PDB file of C-alpha atoms in Angstrom:
ATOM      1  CA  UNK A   1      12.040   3.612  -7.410  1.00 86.00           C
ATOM      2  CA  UNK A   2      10.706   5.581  -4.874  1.00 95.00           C
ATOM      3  CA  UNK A   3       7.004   5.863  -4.333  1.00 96.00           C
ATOM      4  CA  UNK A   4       5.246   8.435  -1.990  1.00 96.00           C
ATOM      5  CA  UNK A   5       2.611   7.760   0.018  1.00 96.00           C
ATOM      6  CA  UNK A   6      -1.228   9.424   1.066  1.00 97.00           C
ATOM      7  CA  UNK A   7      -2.942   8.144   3.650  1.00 96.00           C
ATOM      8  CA  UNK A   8      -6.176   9.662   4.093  1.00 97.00           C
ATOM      9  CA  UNK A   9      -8.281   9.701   7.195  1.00 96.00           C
ATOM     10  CA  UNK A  10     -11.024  12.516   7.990  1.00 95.00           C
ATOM     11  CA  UNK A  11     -10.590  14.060   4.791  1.00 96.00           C
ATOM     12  CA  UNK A  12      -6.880  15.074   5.762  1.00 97.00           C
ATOM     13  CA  UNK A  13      -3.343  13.267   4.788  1.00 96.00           C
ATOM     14  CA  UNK A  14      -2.247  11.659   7.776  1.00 95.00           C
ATOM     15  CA  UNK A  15       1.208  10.039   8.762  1.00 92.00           C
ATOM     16  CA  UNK A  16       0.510   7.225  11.364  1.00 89.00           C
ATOM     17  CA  UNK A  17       3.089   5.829  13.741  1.00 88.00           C
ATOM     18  CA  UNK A  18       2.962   1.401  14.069  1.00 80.00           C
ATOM     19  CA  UNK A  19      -0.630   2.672  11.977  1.00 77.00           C
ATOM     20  CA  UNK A  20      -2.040   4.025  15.308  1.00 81.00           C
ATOM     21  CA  UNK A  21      -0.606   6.937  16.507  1.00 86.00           C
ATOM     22  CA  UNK A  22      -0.892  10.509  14.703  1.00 90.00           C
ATOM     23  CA  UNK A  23       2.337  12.110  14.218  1.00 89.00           C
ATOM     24  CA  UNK A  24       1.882  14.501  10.870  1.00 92.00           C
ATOM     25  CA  UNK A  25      -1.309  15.899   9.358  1.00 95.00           C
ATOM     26  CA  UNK A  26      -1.813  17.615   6.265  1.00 96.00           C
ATOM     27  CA  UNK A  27      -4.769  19.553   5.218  1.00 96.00           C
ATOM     28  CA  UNK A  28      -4.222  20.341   1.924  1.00 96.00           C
ATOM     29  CA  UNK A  29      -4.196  17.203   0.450  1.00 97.00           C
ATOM     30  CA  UNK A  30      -4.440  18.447  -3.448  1.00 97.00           C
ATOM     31  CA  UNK A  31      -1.170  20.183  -2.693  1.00 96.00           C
ATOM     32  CA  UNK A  32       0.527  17.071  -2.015  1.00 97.00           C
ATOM     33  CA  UNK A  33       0.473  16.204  -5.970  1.00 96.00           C
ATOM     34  CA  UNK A  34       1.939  19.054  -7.026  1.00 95.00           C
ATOM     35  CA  UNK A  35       4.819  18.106  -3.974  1.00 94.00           C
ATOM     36  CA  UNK A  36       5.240  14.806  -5.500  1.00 96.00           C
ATOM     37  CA  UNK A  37       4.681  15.173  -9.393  1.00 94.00           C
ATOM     38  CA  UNK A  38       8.220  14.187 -10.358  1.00 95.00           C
ATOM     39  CA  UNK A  39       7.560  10.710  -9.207  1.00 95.00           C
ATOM     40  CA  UNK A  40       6.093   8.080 -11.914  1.00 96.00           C
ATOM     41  CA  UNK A  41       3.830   6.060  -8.807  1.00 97.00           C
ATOM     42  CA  UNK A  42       1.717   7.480  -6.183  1.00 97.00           C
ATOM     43  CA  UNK A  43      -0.077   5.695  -3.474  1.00 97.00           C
ATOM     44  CA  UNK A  44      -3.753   6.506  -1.990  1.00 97.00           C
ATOM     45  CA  UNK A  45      -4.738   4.776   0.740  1.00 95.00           C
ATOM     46  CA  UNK A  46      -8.262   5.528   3.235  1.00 96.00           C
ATOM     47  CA  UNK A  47      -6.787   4.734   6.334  1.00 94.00           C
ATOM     48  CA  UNK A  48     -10.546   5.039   7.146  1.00 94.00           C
ATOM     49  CA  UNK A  49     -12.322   2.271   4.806  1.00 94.00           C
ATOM     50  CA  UNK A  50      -9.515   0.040   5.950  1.00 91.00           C
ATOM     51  CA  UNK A  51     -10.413   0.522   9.820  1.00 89.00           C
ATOM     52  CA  UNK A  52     -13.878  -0.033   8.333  1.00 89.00           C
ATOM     53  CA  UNK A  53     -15.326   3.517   9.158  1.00 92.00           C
ATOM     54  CA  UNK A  54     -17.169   5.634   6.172  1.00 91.00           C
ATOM     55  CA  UNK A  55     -14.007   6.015   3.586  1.00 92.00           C
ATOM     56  CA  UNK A  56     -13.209   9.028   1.929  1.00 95.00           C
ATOM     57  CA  UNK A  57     -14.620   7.730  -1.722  1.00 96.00           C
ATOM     58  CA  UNK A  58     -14.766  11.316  -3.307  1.00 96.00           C
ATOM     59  CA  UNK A  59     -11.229  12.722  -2.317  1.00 97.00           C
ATOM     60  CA  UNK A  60      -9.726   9.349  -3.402  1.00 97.00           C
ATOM     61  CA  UNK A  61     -11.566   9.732  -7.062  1.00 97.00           C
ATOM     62  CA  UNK A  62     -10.575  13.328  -7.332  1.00 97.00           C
ATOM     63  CA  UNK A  63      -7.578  12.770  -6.338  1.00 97.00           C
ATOM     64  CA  UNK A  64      -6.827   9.713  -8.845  1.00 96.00           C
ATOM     65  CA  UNK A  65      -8.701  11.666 -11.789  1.00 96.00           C
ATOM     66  CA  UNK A  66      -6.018  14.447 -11.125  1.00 97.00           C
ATOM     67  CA  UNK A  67      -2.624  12.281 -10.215  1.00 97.00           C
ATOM     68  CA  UNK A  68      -3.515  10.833 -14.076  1.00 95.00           C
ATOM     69  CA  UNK A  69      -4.339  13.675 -16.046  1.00 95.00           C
ATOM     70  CA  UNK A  70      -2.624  16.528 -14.375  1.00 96.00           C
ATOM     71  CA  UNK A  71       0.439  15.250 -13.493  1.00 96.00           C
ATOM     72  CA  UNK A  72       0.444  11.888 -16.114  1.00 96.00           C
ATOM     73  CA  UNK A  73       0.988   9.829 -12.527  1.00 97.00           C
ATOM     74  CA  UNK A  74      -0.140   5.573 -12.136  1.00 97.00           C
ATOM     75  CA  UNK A  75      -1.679   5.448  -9.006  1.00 98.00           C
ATOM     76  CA  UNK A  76      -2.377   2.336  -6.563  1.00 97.00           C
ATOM     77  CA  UNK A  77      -5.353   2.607  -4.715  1.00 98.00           C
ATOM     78  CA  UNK A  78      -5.628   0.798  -1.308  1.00 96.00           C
ATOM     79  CA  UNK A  79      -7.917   1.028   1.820  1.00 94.00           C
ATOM     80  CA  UNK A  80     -11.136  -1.225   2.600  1.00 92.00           C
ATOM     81  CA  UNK A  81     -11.615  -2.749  -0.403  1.00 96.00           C
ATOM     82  CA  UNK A  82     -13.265  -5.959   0.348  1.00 95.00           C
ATOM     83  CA  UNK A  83     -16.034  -6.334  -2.052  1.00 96.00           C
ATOM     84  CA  UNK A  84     -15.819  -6.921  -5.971  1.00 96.00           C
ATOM     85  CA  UNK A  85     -17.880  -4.564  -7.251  1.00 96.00           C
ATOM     86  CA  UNK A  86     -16.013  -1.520  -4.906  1.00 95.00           C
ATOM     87  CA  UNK A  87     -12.395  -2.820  -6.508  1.00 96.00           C
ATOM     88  CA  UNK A  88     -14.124  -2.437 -10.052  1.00 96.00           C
ATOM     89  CA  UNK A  89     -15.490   0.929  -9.087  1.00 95.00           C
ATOM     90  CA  UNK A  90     -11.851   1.915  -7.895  1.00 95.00           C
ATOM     91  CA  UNK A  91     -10.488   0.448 -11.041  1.00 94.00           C
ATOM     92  CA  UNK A  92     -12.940   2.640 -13.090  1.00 93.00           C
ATOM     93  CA  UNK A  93     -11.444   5.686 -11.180  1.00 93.00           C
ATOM     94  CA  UNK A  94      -8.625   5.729 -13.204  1.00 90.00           C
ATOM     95  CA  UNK A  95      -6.550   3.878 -10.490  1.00 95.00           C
ATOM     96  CA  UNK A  96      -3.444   1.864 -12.603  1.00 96.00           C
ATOM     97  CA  UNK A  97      -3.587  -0.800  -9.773  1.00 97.00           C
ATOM     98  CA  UNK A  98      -5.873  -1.355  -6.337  1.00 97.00           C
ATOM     99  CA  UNK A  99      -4.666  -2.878  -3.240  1.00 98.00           C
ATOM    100  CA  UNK A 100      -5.997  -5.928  -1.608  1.00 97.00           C
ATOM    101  CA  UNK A 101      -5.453  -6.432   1.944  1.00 95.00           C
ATOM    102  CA  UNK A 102      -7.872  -7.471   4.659  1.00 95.00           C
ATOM    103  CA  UNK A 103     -10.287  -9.472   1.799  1.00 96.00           C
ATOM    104  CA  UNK A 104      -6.977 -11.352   0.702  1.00 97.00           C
ATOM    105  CA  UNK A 105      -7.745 -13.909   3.968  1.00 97.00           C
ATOM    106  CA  UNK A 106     -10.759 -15.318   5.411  1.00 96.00           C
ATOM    107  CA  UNK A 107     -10.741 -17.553   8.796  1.00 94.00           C
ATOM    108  CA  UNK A 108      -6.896 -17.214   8.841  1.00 94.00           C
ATOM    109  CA  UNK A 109      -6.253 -18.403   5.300  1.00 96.00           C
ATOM    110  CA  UNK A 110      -5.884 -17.297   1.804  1.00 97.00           C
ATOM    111  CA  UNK A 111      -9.332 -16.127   0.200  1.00 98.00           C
ATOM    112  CA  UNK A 112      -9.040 -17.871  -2.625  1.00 97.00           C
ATOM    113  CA  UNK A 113     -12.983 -17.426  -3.689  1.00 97.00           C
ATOM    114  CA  UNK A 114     -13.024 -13.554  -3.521  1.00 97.00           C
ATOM    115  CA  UNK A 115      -9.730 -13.070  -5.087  1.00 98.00           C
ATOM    116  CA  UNK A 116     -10.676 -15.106  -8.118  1.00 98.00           C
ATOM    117  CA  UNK A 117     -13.897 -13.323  -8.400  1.00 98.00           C
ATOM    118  CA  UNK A 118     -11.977 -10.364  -8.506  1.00 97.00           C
ATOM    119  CA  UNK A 119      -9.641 -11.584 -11.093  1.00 96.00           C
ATOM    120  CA  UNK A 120     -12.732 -12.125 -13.511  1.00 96.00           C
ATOM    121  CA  UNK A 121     -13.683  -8.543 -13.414  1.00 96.00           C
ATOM    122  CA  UNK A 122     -10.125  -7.013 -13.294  1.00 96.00           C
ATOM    123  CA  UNK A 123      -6.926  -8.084 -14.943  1.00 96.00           C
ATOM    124  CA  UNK A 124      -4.379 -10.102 -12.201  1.00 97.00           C
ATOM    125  CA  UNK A 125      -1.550  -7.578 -13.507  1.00 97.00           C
ATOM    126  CA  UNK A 126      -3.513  -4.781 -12.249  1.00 97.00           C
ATOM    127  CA  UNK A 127      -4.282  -6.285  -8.559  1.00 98.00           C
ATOM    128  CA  UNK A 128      -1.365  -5.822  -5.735  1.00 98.00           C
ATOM    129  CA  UNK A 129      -2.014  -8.080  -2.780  1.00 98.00           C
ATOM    130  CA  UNK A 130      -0.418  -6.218   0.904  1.00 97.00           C
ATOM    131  CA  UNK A 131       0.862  -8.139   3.083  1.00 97.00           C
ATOM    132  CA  UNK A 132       1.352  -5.772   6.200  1.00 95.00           C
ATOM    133  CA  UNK A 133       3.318  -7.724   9.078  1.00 95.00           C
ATOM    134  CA  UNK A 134       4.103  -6.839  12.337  1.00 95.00           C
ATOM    135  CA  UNK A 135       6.182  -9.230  15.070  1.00 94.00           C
ATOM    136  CA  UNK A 136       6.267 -11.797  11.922  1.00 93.00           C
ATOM    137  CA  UNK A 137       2.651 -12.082  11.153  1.00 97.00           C
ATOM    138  CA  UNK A 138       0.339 -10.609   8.932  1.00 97.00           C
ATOM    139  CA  UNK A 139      -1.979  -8.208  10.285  1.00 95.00           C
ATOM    140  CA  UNK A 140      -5.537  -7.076   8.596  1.00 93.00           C
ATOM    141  CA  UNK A 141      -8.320  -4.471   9.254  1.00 89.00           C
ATOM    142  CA  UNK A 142      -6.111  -1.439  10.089  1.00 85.00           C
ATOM    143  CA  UNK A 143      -3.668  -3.545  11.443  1.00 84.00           C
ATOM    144  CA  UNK A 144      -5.566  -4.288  13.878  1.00 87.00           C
ATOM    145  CA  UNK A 145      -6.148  -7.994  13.626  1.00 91.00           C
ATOM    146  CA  UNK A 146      -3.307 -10.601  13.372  1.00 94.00           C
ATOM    147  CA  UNK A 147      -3.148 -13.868  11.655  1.00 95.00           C
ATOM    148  CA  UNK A 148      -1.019 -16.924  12.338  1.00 96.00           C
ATOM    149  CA  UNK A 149       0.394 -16.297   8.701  1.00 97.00           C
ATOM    150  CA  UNK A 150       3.848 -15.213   7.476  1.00 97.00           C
ATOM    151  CA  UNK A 151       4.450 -13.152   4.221  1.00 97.00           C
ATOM    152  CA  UNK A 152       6.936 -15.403   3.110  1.00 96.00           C
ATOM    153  CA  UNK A 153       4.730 -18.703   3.191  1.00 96.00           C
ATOM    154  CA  UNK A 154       1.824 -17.184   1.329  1.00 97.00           C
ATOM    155  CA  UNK A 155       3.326 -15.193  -1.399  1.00 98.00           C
ATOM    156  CA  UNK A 156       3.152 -18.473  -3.677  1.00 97.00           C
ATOM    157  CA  UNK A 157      -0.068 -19.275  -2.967  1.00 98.00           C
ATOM    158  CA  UNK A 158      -1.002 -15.791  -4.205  1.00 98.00           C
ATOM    159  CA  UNK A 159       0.925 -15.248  -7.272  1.00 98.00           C
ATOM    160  CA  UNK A 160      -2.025 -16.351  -9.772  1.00 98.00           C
ATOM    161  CA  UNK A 161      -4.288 -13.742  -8.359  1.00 98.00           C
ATOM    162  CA  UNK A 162      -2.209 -10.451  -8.485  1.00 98.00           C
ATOM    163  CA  UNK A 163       0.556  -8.952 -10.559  1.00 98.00           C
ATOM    164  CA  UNK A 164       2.783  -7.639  -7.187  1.00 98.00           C
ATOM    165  CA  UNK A 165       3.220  -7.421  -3.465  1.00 98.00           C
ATOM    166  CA  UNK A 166       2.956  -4.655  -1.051  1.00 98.00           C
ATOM    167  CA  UNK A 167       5.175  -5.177   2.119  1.00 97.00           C
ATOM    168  CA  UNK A 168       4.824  -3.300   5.240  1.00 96.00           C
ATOM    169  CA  UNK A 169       6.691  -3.469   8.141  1.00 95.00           C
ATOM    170  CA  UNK A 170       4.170  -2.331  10.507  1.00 94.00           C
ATOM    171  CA  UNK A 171       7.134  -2.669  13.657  1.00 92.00           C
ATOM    172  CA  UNK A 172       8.915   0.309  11.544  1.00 93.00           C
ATOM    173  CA  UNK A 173       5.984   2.143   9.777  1.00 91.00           C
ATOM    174  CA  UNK A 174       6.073   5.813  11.011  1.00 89.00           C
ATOM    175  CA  UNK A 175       9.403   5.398  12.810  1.00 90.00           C
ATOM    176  CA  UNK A 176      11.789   6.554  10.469  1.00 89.00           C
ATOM    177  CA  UNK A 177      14.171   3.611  11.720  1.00 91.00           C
ATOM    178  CA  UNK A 178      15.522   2.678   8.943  1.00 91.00           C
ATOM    179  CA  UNK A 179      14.267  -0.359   6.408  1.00 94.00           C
ATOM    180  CA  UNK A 180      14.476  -4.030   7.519  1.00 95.00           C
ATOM    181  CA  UNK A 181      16.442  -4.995   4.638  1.00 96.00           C
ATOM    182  CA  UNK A 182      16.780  -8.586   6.473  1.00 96.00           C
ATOM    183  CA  UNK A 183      13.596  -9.291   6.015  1.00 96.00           C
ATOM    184  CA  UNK A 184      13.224  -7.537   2.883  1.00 97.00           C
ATOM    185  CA  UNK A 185      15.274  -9.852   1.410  1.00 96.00           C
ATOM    186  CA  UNK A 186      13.624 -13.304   2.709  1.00 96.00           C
ATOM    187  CA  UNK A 187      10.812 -12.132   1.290  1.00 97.00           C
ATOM    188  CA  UNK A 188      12.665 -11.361  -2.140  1.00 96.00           C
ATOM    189  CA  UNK A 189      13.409 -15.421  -2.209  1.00 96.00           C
ATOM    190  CA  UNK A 190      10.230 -16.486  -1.903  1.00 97.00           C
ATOM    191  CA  UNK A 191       8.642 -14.902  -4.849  1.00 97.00           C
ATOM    192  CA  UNK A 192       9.576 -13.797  -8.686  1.00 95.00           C
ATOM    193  CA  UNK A 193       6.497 -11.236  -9.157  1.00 97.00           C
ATOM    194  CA  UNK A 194       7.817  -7.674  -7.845  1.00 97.00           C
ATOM    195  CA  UNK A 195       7.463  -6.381  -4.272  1.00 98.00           C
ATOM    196  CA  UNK A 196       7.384  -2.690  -2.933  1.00 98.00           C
ATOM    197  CA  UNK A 197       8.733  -2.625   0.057  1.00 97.00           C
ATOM    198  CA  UNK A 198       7.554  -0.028   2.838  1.00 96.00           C
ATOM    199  CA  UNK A 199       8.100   0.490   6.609  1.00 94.00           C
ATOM    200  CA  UNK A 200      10.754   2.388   8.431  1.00 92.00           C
ATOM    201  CA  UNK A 201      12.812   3.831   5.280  1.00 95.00           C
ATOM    202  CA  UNK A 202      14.455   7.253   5.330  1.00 93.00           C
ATOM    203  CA  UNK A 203      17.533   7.195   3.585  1.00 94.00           C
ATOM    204  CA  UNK A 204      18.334   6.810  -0.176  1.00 94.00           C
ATOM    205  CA  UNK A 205      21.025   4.610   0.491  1.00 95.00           C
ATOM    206  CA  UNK A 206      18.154   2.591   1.787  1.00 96.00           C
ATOM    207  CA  UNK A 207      16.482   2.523  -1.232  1.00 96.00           C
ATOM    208  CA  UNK A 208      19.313   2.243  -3.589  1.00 96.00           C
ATOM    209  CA  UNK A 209      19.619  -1.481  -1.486  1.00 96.00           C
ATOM    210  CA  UNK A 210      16.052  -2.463  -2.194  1.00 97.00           C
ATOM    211  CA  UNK A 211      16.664  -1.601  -5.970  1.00 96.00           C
ATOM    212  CA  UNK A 212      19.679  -3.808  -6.054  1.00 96.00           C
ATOM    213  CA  UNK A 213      17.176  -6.828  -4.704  1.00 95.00           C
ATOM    214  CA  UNK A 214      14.517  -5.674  -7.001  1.00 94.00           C
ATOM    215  CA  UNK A 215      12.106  -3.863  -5.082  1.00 97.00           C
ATOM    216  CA  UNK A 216      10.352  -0.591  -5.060  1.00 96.00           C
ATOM    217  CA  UNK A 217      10.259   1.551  -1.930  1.00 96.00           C
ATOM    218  CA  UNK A 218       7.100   3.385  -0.486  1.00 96.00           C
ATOM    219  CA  UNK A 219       7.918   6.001   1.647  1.00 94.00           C
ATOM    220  CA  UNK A 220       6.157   8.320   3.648  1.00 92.00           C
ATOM    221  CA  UNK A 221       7.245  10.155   6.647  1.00 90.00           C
ATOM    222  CA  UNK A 222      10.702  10.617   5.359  1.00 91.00           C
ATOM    223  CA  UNK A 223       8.876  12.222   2.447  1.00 92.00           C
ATOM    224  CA  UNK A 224       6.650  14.262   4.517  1.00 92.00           C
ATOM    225  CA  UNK A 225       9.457  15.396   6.897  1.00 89.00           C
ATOM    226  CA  UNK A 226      12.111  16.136   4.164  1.00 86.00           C
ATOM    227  CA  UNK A 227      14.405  13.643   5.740  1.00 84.00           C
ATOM    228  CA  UNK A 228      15.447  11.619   3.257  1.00 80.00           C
ATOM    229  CA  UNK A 229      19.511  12.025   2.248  1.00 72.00           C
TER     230      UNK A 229
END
């Protein structure tokens, strides 16, 4: 299944290259759901809360509140959310799922204490724990920190506090270079719960591959650019 992407930053839709550099803006960001109302899943994410600037808390809500009852769209909410009671506010948005990333680890380990807090106020099913990597290791805060951790040797660890996986390849993200389906696939043997897979994808026969393994695909530029065939 494919699943598109906004990333929000300044109020706009934004398509980041490696998450850094700027390569596609869109300013009408309400637009974008009637663009993408044919697909079951939509991803929100502040680009902004997770750099930890001043998020974008009304446009997410509004946009949530209109993905569900407008267009009858789940939608997974990710993007700074590193406190309990701002994952239960998201969850009250209307959002199907929310994103951990950054709160996931503490000191270069799991974060086993916040994410079973969280797990007492929202149901595991409904929590999907990212694990963005880039050069083999996991990378937090906007990318912009990296641990000594690989996706692989964690995702066990993490099953009883989430329902799914988000997994970026941050080396690809923006490129349009095509998935790393190698990787993609290590990652498939290391856990049973479901994965959707993002980074680098712009064909369908791309995403027809992660199906046959199982996963999802999140796609953005491709989207954005009308390039996937």
């Amino acid at each position: 299944m494919l699943i598109p992407c906004i990333d929000l930053q300044d109020g706009q839709a934004v398509q980041l290259v490696h998450g850094r550099r700027r390569e596609l803006v869109v300013s009408d960001v309400f637009g974008l759901l009637e663009k993408f109302k044919k697909y079951p899943w939509l991803h929100i994410i502040d680009l902004d809360a997770a750099m930890g600037k001043p998020g974008n808390d009304e446009l997410v809500h509004e946009l949530c509140v209109k993905a569900r009852d407008r267009y009858e769209m789940k939608v997974r909410v990710g993007g700074g959310i590193r406190k309990v009671s701002r994952a239960t506010t998201i969850a009250h948005w209307g959002a199907e799922q929310i994103i951990i990333g950054s709160a996931a680890f503490r000191e270069g380990k799991v974060n086993t204490r916040f994410l079973r807090q969280v797990r007492t106020k929202i149901k595991a099913f409904r929590i999907v724990v990212a694990l963005d990597t880039e050069k083999g290791r996991i990378v937090t805060h906007g990318w912009r920190q990296s641990l000594k951790l690989r996706a692989e040797d964690v995702m066990a660890q993490l099953e009883p506090f989430c329902g799914a996986f988000l997994c970026t390849d941050v080396d690809r993200e923006g490129t349009m270079s095509g998935a790393n389906l190698e990787w993609f696939g290590r990652l498939r043997g290391a856990t049973q719960h479901p994965i959707i897979a993002a980074g680098g994808i712009k064909t369908r026969s791309e995403i027809a591959a992660l199906e046959k393994i199982g996963m999802d695909a999140a796609v953005g530029m491709a989207v954005y650019k009308n390039h996937l065939r």
